[in-house]
Coordinates of C-alpha atoms in Angstrom, one line a residue:
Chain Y
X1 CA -92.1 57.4 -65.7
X2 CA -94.0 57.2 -69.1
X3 CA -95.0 60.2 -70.7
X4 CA -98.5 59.1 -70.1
X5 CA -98.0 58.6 -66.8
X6 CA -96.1 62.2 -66.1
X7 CA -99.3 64.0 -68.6
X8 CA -102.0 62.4 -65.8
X9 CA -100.3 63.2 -63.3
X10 CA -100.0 66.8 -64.5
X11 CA -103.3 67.2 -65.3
X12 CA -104.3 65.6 -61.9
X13 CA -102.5 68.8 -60.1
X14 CA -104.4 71.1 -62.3
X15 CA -107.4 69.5 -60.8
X16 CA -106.5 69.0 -57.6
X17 CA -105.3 72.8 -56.8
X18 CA -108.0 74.5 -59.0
X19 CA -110.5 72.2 -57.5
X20 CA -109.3 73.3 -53.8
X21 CA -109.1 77.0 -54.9
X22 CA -112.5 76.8 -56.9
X23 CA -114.2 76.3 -53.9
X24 CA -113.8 79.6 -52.5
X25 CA -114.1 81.1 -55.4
X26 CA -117.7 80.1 -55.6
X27 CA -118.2 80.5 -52.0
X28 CA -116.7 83.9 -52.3
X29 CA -119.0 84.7 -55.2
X30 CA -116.0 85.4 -57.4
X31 CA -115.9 83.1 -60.1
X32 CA -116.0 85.6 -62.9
X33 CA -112.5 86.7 -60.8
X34 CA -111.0 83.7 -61.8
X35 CA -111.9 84.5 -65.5
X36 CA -110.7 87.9 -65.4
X37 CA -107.1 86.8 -63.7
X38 CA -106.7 83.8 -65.5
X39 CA -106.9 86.5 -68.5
X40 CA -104.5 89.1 -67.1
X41 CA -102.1 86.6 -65.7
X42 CA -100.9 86.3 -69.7
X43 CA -99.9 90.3 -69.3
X44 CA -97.7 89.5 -65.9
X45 CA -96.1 86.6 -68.2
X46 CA -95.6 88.3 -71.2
X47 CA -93.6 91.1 -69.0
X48 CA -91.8 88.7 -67.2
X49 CA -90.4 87.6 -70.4
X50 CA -89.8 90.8 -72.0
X51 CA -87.7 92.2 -68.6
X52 CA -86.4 88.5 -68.1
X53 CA -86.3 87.0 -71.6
X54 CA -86.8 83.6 -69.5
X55 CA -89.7 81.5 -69.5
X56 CA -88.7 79.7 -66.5
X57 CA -90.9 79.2 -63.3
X58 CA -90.1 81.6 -61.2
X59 CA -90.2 84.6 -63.2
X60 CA -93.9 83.6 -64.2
X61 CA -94.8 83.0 -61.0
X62 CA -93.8 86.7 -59.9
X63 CA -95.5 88.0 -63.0
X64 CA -98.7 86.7 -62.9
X65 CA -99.2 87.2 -59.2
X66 CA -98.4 90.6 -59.5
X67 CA -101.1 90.9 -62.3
X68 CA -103.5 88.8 -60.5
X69 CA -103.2 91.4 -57.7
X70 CA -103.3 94.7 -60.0
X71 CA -106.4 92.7 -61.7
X72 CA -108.5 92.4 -58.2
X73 CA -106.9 96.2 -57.5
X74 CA -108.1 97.4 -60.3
X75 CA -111.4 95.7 -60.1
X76 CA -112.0 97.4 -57.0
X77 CA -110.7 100.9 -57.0
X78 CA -113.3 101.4 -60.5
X79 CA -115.7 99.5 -58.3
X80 CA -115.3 102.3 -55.7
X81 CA -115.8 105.1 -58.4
X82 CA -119.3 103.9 -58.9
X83 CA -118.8 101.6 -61.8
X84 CA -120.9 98.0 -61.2
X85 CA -118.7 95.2 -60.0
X86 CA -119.0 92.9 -62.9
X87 CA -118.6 95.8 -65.1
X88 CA -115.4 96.7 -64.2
X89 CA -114.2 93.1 -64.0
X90 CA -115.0 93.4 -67.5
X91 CA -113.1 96.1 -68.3
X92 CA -110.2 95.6 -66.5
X93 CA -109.5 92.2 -67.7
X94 CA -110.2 92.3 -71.5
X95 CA -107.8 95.5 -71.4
X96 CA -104.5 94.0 -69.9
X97 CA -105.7 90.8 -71.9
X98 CA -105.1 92.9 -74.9
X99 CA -102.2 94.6 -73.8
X100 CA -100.8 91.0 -73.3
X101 CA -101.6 90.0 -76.9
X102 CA -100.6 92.8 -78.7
X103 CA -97.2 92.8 -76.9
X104 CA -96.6 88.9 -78.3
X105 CA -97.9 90.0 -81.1
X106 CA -95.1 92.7 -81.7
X107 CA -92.6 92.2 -79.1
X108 CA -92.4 88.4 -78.8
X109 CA -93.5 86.7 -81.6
X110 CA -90.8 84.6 -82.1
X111 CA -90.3 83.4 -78.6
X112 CA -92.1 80.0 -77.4
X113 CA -95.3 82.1 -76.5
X114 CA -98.0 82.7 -79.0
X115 CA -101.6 83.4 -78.2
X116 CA -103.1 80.0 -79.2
X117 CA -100.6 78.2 -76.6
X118 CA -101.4 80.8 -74.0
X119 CA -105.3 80.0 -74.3
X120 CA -105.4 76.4 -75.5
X121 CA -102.5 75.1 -73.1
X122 CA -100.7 71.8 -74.7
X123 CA -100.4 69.0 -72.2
X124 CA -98.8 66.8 -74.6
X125 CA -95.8 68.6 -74.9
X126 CA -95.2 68.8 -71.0
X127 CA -92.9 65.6 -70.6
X128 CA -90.2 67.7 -72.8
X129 CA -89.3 70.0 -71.1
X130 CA -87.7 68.8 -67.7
X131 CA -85.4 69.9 -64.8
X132 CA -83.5 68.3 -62.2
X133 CA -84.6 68.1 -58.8
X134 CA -83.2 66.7 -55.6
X135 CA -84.5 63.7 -54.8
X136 CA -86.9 63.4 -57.6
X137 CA -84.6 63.2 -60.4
X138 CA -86.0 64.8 -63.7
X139 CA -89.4 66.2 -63.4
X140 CA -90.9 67.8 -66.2
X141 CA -90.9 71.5 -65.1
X142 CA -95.0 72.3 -66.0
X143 CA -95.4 69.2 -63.3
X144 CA -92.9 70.5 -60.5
X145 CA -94.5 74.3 -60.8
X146 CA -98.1 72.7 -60.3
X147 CA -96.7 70.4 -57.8
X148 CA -95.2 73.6 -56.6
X149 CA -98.5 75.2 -56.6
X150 CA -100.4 72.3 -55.3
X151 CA -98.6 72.3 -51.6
X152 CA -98.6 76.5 -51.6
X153 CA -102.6 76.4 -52.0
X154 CA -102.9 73.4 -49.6
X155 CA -100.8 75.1 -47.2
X156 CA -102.5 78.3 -47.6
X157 CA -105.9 77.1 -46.9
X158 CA -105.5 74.7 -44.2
X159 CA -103.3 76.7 -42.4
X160 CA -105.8 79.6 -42.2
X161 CA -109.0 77.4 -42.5
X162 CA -111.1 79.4 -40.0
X163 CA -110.0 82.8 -41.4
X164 CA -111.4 81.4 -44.7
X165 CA -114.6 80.0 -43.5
X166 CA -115.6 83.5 -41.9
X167 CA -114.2 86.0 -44.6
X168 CA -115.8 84.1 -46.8
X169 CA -119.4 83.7 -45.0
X170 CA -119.7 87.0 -42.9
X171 CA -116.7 89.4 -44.1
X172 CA -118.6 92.0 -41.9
X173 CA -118.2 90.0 -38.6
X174 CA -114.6 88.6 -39.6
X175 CA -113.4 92.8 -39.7
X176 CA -115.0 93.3 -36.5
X177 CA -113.0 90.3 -34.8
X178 CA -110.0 92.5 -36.1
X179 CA -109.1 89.8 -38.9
X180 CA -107.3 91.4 -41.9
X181 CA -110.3 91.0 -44.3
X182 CA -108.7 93.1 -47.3
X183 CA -105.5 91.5 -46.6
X184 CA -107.2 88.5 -46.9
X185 CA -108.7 89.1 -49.8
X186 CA -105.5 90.1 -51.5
X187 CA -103.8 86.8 -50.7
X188 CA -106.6 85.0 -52.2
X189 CA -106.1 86.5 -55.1
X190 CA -102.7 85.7 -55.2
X191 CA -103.7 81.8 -54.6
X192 CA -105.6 82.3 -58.0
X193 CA -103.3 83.9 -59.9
X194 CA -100.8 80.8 -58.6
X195 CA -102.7 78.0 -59.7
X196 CA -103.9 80.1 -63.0
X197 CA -99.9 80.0 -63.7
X198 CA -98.7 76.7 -63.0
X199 CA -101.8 75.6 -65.0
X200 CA -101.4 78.0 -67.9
X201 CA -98.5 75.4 -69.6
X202 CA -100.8 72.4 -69.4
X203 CA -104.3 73.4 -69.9
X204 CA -104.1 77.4 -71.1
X205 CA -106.1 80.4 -69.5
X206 CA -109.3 79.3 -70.6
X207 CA -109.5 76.0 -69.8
X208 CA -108.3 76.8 -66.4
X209 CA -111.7 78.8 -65.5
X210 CA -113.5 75.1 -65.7
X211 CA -111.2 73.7 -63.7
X212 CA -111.6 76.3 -60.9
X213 CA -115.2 76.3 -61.1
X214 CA -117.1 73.1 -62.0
X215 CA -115.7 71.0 -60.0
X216 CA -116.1 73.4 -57.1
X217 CA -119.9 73.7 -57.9
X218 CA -120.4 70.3 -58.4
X219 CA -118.8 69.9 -54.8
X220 CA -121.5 72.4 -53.8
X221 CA -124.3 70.4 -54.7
X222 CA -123.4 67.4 -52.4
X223 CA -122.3 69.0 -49.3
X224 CA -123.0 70.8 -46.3
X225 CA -119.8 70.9 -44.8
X226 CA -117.1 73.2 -46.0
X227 CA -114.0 70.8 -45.2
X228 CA -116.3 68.5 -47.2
X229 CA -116.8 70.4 -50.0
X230 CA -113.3 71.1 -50.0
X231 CA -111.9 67.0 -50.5
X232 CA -115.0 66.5 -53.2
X233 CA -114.1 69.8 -55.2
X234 CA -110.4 68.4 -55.2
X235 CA -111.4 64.8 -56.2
X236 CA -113.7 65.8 -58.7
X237 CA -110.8 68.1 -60.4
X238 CA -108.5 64.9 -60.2
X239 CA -111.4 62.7 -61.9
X240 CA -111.8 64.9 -64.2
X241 CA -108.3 64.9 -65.0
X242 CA -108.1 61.7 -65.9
X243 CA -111.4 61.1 -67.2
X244 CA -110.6 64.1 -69.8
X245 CA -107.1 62.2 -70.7
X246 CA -108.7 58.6 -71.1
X247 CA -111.9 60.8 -73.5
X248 CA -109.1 62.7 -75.0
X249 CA -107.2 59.4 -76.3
X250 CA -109.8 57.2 -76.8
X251 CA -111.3 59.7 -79.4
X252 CA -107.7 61.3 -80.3
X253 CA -108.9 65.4 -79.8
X254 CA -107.5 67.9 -77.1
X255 CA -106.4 66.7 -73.5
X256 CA -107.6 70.0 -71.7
X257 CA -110.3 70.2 -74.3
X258 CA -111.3 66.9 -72.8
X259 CA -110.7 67.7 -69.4
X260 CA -113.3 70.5 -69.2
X261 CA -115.9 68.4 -71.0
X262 CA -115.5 65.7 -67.6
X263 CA -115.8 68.7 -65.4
X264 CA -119.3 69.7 -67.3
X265 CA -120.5 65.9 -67.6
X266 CA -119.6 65.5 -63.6
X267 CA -121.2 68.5 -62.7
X268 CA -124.4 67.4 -64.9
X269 CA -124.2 64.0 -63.2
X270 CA -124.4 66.3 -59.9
X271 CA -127.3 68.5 -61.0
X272 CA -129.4 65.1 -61.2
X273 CA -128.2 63.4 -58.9
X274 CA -127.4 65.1 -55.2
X275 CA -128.9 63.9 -52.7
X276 CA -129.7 67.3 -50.9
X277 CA -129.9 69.5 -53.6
X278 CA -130.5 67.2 -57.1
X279 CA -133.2 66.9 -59.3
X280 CA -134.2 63.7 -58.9
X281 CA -134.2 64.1 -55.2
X282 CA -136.4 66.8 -55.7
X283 CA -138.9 64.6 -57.6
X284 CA -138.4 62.0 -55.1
X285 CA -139.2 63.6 -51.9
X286 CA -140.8 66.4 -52.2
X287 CA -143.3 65.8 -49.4
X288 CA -140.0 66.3 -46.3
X289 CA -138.4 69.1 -48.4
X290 CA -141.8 70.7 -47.5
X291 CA -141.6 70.2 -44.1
X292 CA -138.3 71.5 -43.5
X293 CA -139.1 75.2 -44.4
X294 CA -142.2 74.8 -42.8
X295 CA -140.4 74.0 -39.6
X296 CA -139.6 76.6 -36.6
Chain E
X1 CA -120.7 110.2 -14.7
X2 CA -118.7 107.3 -15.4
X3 CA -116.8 107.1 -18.8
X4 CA -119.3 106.6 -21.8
X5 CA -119.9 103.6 -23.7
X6 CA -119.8 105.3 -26.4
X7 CA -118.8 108.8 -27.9
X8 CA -119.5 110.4 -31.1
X9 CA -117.8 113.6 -32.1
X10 CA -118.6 115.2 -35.5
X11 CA -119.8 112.5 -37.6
X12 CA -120.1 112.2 -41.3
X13 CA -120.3 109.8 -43.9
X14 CA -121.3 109.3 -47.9
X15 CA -122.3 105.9 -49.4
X16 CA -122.1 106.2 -53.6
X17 CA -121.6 109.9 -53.3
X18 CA -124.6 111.0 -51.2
X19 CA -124.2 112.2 -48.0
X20 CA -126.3 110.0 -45.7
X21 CA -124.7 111.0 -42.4
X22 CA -123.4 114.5 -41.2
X23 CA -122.7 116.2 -37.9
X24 CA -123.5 113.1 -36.1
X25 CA -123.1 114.0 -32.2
X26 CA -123.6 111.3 -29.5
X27 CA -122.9 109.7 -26.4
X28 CA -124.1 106.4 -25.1
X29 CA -124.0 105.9 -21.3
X30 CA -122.7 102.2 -20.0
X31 CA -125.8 99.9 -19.6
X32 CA -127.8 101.2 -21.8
X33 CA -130.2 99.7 -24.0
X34 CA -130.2 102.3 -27.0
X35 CA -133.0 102.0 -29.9
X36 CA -131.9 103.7 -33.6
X37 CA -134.9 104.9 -34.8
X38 CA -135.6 106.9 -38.5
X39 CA -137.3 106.1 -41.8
X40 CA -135.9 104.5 -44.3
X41 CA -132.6 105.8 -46.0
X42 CA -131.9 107.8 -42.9
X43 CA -128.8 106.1 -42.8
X44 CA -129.4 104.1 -39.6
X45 CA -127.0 100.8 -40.5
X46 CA -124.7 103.3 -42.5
X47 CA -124.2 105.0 -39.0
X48 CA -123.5 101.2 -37.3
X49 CA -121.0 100.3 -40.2
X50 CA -119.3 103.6 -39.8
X51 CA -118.9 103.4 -36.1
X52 CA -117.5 99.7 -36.9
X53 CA -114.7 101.2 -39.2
X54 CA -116.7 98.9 -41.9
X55 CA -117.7 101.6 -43.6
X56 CA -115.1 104.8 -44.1
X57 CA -115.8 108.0 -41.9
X58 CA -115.7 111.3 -43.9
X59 CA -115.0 113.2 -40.7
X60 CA -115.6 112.7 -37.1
X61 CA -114.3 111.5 -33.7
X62 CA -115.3 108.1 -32.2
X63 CA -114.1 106.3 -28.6
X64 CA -115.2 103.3 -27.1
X65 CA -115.0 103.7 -23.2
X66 CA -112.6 106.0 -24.5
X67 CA -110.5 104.5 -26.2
X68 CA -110.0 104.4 -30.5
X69 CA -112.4 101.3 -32.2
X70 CA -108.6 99.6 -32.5
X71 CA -107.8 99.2 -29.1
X72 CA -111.5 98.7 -28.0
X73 CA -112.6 95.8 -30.7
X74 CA -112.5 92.9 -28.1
X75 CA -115.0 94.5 -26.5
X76 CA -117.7 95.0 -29.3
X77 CA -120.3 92.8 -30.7
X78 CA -121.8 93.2 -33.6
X79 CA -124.8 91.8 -35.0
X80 CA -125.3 92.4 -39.1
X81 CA -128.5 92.4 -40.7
X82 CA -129.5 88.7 -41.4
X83 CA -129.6 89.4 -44.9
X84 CA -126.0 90.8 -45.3
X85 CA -124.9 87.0 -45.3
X86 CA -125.3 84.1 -47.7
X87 CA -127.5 81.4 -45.6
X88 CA -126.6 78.7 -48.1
X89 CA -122.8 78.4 -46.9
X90 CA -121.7 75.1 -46.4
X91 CA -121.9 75.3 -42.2
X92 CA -124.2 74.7 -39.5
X93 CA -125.8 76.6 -36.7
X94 CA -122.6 75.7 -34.0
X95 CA -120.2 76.3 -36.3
X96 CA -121.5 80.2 -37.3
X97 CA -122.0 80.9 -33.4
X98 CA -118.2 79.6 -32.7
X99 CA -116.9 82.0 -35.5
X100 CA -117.9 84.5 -32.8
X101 CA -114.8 83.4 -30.9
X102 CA -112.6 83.5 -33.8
X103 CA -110.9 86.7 -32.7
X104 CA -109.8 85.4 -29.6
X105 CA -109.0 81.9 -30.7
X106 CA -105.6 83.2 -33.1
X107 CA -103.9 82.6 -36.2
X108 CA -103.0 79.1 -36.7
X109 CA -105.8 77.4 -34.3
X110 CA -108.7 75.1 -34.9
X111 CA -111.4 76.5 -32.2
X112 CA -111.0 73.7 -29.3
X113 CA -113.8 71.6 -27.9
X114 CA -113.8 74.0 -25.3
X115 CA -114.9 76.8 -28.0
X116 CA -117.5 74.6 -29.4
X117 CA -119.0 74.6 -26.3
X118 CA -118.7 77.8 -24.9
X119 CA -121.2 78.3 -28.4
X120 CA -123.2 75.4 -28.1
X121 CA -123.9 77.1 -23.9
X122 CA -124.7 80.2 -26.1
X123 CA -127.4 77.9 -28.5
X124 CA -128.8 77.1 -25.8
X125 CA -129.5 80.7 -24.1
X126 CA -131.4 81.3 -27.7
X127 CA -133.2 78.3 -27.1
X128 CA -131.5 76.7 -30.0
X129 CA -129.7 73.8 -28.7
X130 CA -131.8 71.5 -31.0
X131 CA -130.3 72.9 -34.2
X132 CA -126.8 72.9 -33.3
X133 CA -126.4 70.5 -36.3
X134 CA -128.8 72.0 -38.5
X135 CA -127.1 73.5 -41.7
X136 CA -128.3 76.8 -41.7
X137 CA -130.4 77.1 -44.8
X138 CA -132.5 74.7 -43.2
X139 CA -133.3 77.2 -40.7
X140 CA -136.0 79.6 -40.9
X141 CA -135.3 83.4 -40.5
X142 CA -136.0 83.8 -36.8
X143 CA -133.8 80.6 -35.7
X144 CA -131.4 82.3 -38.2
X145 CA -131.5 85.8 -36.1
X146 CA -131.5 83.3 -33.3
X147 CA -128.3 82.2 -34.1
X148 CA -126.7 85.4 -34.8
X149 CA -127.7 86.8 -31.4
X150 CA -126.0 83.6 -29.8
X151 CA -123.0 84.2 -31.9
X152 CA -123.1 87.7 -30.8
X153 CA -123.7 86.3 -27.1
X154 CA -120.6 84.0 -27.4
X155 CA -118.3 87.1 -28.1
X156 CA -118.9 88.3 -24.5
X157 CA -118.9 91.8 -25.4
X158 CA -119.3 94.9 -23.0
X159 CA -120.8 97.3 -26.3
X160 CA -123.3 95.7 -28.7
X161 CA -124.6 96.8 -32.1
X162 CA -127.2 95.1 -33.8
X163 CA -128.6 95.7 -37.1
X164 CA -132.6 95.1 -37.2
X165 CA -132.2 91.7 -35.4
X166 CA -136.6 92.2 -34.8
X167 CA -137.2 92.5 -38.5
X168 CA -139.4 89.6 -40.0
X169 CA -138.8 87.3 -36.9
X170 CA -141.4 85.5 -35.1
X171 CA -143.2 86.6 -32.0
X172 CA -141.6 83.4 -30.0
X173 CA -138.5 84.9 -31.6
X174 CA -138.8 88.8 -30.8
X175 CA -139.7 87.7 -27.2
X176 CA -136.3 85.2 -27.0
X177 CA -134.3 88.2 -28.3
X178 CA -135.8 91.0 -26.1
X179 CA -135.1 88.9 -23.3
X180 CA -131.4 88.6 -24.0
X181 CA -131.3 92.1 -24.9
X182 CA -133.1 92.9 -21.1
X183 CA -130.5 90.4 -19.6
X184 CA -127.6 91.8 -21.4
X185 CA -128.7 95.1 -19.7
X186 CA -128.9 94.2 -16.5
X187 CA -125.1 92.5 -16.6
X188 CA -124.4 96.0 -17.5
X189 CA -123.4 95.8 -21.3
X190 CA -124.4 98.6 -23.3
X191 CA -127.0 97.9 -26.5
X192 CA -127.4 100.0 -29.4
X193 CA -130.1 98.5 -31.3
X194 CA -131.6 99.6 -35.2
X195 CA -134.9 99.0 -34.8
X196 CA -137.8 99.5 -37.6
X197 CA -141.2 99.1 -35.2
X198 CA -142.3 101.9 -33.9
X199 CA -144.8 100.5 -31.6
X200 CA -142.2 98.7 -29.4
X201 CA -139.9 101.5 -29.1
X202 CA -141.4 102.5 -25.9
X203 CA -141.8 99.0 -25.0
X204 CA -138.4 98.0 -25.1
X205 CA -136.0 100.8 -25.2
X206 CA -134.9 103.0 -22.3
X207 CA -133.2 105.7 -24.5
X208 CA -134.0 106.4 -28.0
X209 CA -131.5 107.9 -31.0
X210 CA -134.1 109.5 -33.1
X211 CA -132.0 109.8 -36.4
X212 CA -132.7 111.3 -40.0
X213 CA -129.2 111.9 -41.4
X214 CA -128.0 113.8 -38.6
X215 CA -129.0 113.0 -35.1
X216 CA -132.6 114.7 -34.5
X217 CA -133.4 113.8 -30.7
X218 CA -131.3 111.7 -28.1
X219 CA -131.9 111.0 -24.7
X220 CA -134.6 108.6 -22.1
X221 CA -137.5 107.3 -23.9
X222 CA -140.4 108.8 -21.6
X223 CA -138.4 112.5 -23.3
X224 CA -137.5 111.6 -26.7
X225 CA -140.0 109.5 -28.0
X226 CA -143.0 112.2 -28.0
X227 CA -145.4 112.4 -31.0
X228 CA -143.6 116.0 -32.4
X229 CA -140.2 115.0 -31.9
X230 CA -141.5 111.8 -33.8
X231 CA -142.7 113.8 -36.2
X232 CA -139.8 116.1 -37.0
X233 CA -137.8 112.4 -37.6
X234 CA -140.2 111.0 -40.4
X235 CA -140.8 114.9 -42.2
X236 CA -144.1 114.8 -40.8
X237 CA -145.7 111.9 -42.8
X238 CA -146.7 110.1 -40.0
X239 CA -150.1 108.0 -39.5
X240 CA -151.6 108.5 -35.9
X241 CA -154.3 105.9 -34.8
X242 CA -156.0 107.3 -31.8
X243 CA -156.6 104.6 -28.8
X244 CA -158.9 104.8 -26.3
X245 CA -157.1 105.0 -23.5
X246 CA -153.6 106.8 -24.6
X247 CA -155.2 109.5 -26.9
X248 CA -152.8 108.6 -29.5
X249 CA -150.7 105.8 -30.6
X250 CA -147.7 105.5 -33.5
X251 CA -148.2 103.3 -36.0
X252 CA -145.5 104.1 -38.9
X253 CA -144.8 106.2 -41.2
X254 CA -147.5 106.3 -43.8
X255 CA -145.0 107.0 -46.6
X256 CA -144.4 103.1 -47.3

């Protein structure tokens, strides 16, 4: 395959598994959690590499989830000593974020891992860096994790589709059926810190927070249906993908950098547009909006 | 007497350092149809979400038909305050009242087309057949109770709790749900219901749970639900109308 061809397709898994993952995030009200871990998960790499002195898959992987998981610990046990929710968000994750920069900073420096990589991500150099697989001959390895990724968080949410649905709409009813809410909760954090991970090569932990959640509240705006919202959120993450790639050579700037801007533009495009929930449909028919709260 | 619904040893509980409940002692007899009554902040849902294991227990003793919450969860309902959930979810009305039957329907499984009808059977006890489609922040707050009571219904519980399900609901509404609750009774479930209105207590209760923090009065309507034991609930600030015929009526507490 080209190296064009293996960069889309990369960036086409970001989208695809942030876009899936976004959803519930929103849902969940927690997209400032993807913010935070997509932060911390650069701590849970860093000390990967220092115990490891790898920067393979694996080893990442482990990392981050563990510091996506001590992120949405954290998060909560200051939440439960009276501190506001968002507030200790906040605190929790531009503190390991700066543990995680001053230990590249001293510790690592030399290693590939600087701070400008870590945020910015850099698609183009993806196609270097490849493995062997069976089957599948040489993959780049950024592409296999998010592949990787991609069939975990697919797996994960339409496996337990229902146990989504209702920890995510009525947590209080869902721990009264005896479903593992916390539990739960936990693993979705995991699923974050996953797909902030296998994303972090290609489009770096800041870019990643607009793939999680534009797509997936751009989805919002023109569904109803959860299973719905789910296929647009993913589509719009793989659009964006390779709208951002086709904006990002056509005017020769950053691919991620690109890639956000098409989540934003789709999103705006959804804001004026939705049928149920747009502008323009507001302007259009205001007269049977009326009539529906009226109703009953 | 048979074993109590419900048994309450020693209760206490803090929400953000304040203790709202303490030396809560109780016990609900089977087929029952129980109404919570205090002013505001006398920790009337706290007590529900406690009971529920949704909110931690600082002390206490709890059985259901005597057995631990654990072991007795299939056979609670529980009905949250309409507001504790976001109405603009991505769902409809059938699909909220068959996540009543998620417990029962296990890991793994899509709810069957028998499921979805054992809830659309429960829409239509609410008289809510006609929104089964409806996404549900098209509905307006008493269809939405409406559909909570039928989720509730679906669960086929022996023991229900339900949070204020008559608060800002219409009369058609109030009447749907107080016929449920009546029905209910007379299969022989037990209700424990929070309930705001003081003018219906006696109405539609046959026991009352005075409660301010600690439970104040307990027992059958005609005993507990007297104008001094009233009184000692609210701290005394209490508006009295006086009607012709009664010589005195409740109205609320004037403290609002």
């Amino acid at each position: 395959m080209s190296y064009s061809a293996w960069i889309i397709l990369t960036a086409c898994l970001v989208g695809a598994t942030s876009g899936l993952i976004g959803v519930f995030l929103i849902l969940r009200k927690m997209a400032m959690m993807a913010d935070a871990i997509s932060h911390t998960v650069l701590l849970g790499i860093v000390i990967a590499f220092l115990i490891t002195r790898e920067l393979s898959g694996p080893h990442m992987l482990i990392g981050a989830i563990i510091a996506g998981l001590v992120t949405a610990f954290l998060v909560q046990w200051l939440h439960s000593l009276n501190i506001e929710q968002h507030a200790s968000m906040g605190i929790v994750f531009t503190t390991l974020f700066a543990i995680g920069v001053i230990l590249i900073a001293t510790y690592v420096g030399n290693a590939h891992l600087d701070v400008k990589h870590a945020l910015m991500g850099e698609i183009t150099f993806i196609p270097w860096e490849t493995m062997t697989l069976p089957f599948l001959g040489d993959v780049p390895v950024a592409t296999a994790m998010l592949g990787f990724a991609f069939i975990i968080v697919l797996f994960f949410i339409t496996a337990f589709y229902k146990e989504w649905k209702i920890t995510s709409f009525d947590p209080a009813l869902a721990a009264s059926l005896g479903i593992p809410v916390i539990v739960m909760h936990y693993v979705f954090m995991s699923l974050v810190s996953v797909t902030t991970v296998a994303a972090f090569d290609a489009v770096g932990a800041i870019m990643v927070v607009a793939m999680l959640i534009t797509p997936a509240a751009a989805a919002y705006l023109w569904t109803d249906k959860l299973s719905i919202m789910l296929v647009i959120s993913g589509s719009f993450g793989i659009i964006s993908a390779v709208l951002g790639y086709f904006i990002a050579t056509w005017i020769d700037t950053s691919i991620s950098g690109s890639m956000a801007l098409a989540t934003g533009i789709l999103f705006i495009i959804s804001f004026i547009f939705s049928p149920k929930h747009g502008l323009v449909s507001k302007f259009v028919k205001p007269a049977t909006a009326k009539i529906m709260t009226q109703d009953g | 007497m048979a074993q109590p619904a419900l048994k309450v040893m020693d209760l206490a509980a803090s929400y953000r350092k304040n203790k709202v409940l303490y030396n809560v002692n109780f016990e609900v007899a089977a087929g029952t149809l129980t109404g919570v009554v205090g002013p505001n902040g006398a920790g009337k849902s706290t007590l529900i979400k406690t009971l529920l294991d949704l909110h931690p227990a600082l002390t206490g003793h709890i059985e259901f038909y005597g057995l631990p919450f654990k072991k007795a969860k299939k056979k609670i309902g529980y009905v949250p305050q309409r507001g504790s959930v976001d109405w603009d979810f991505p769902t409809n009305a059938l699909d909220v009242v068959t996540m009543g039957l998620y417990g029962n329907i296990g890991w793994l499984k899509r709810p069957s087309r028998k499921d979805k009808q054992k809830a659309y059977q429960s829409l239509e006890k609410m008289g809510m057949e006609g929104f089964a489609d409806r996404q549900i922040s098209e509905l307006s707050g008493g269809q939405r109770q409406r559909v909570f009571l039928a989720r509730a219904l679906v669960q086929d519980a022996d023991l229900y709790f339900m949070d204020e399900p008559l608060a800002g609901v219409d009369a058609a509404t109030e009447k749907a749900i107080m016929r449920i609750l009546q029905e209910l009774k007379a299969l022989g479930k037990t209700v424990l219901v929070v309930h705001h209105d003081l003018q219906t207590v006696e109405d539609y209760f046959d026991h009352v749970l005075l409660l301010n923090k600690t439970v104040i009065h307990h027992g059958k309507t005609e005993n507990v639900f007297t104008s001094d034991k009233i009184s000692e609930t609210y701290g005394g600030n209490m508006k009295w109308i006086t009607s012709r015929e009664e010589g005195y009526h409740v109205v609320g507490p004037s403290n609002k």
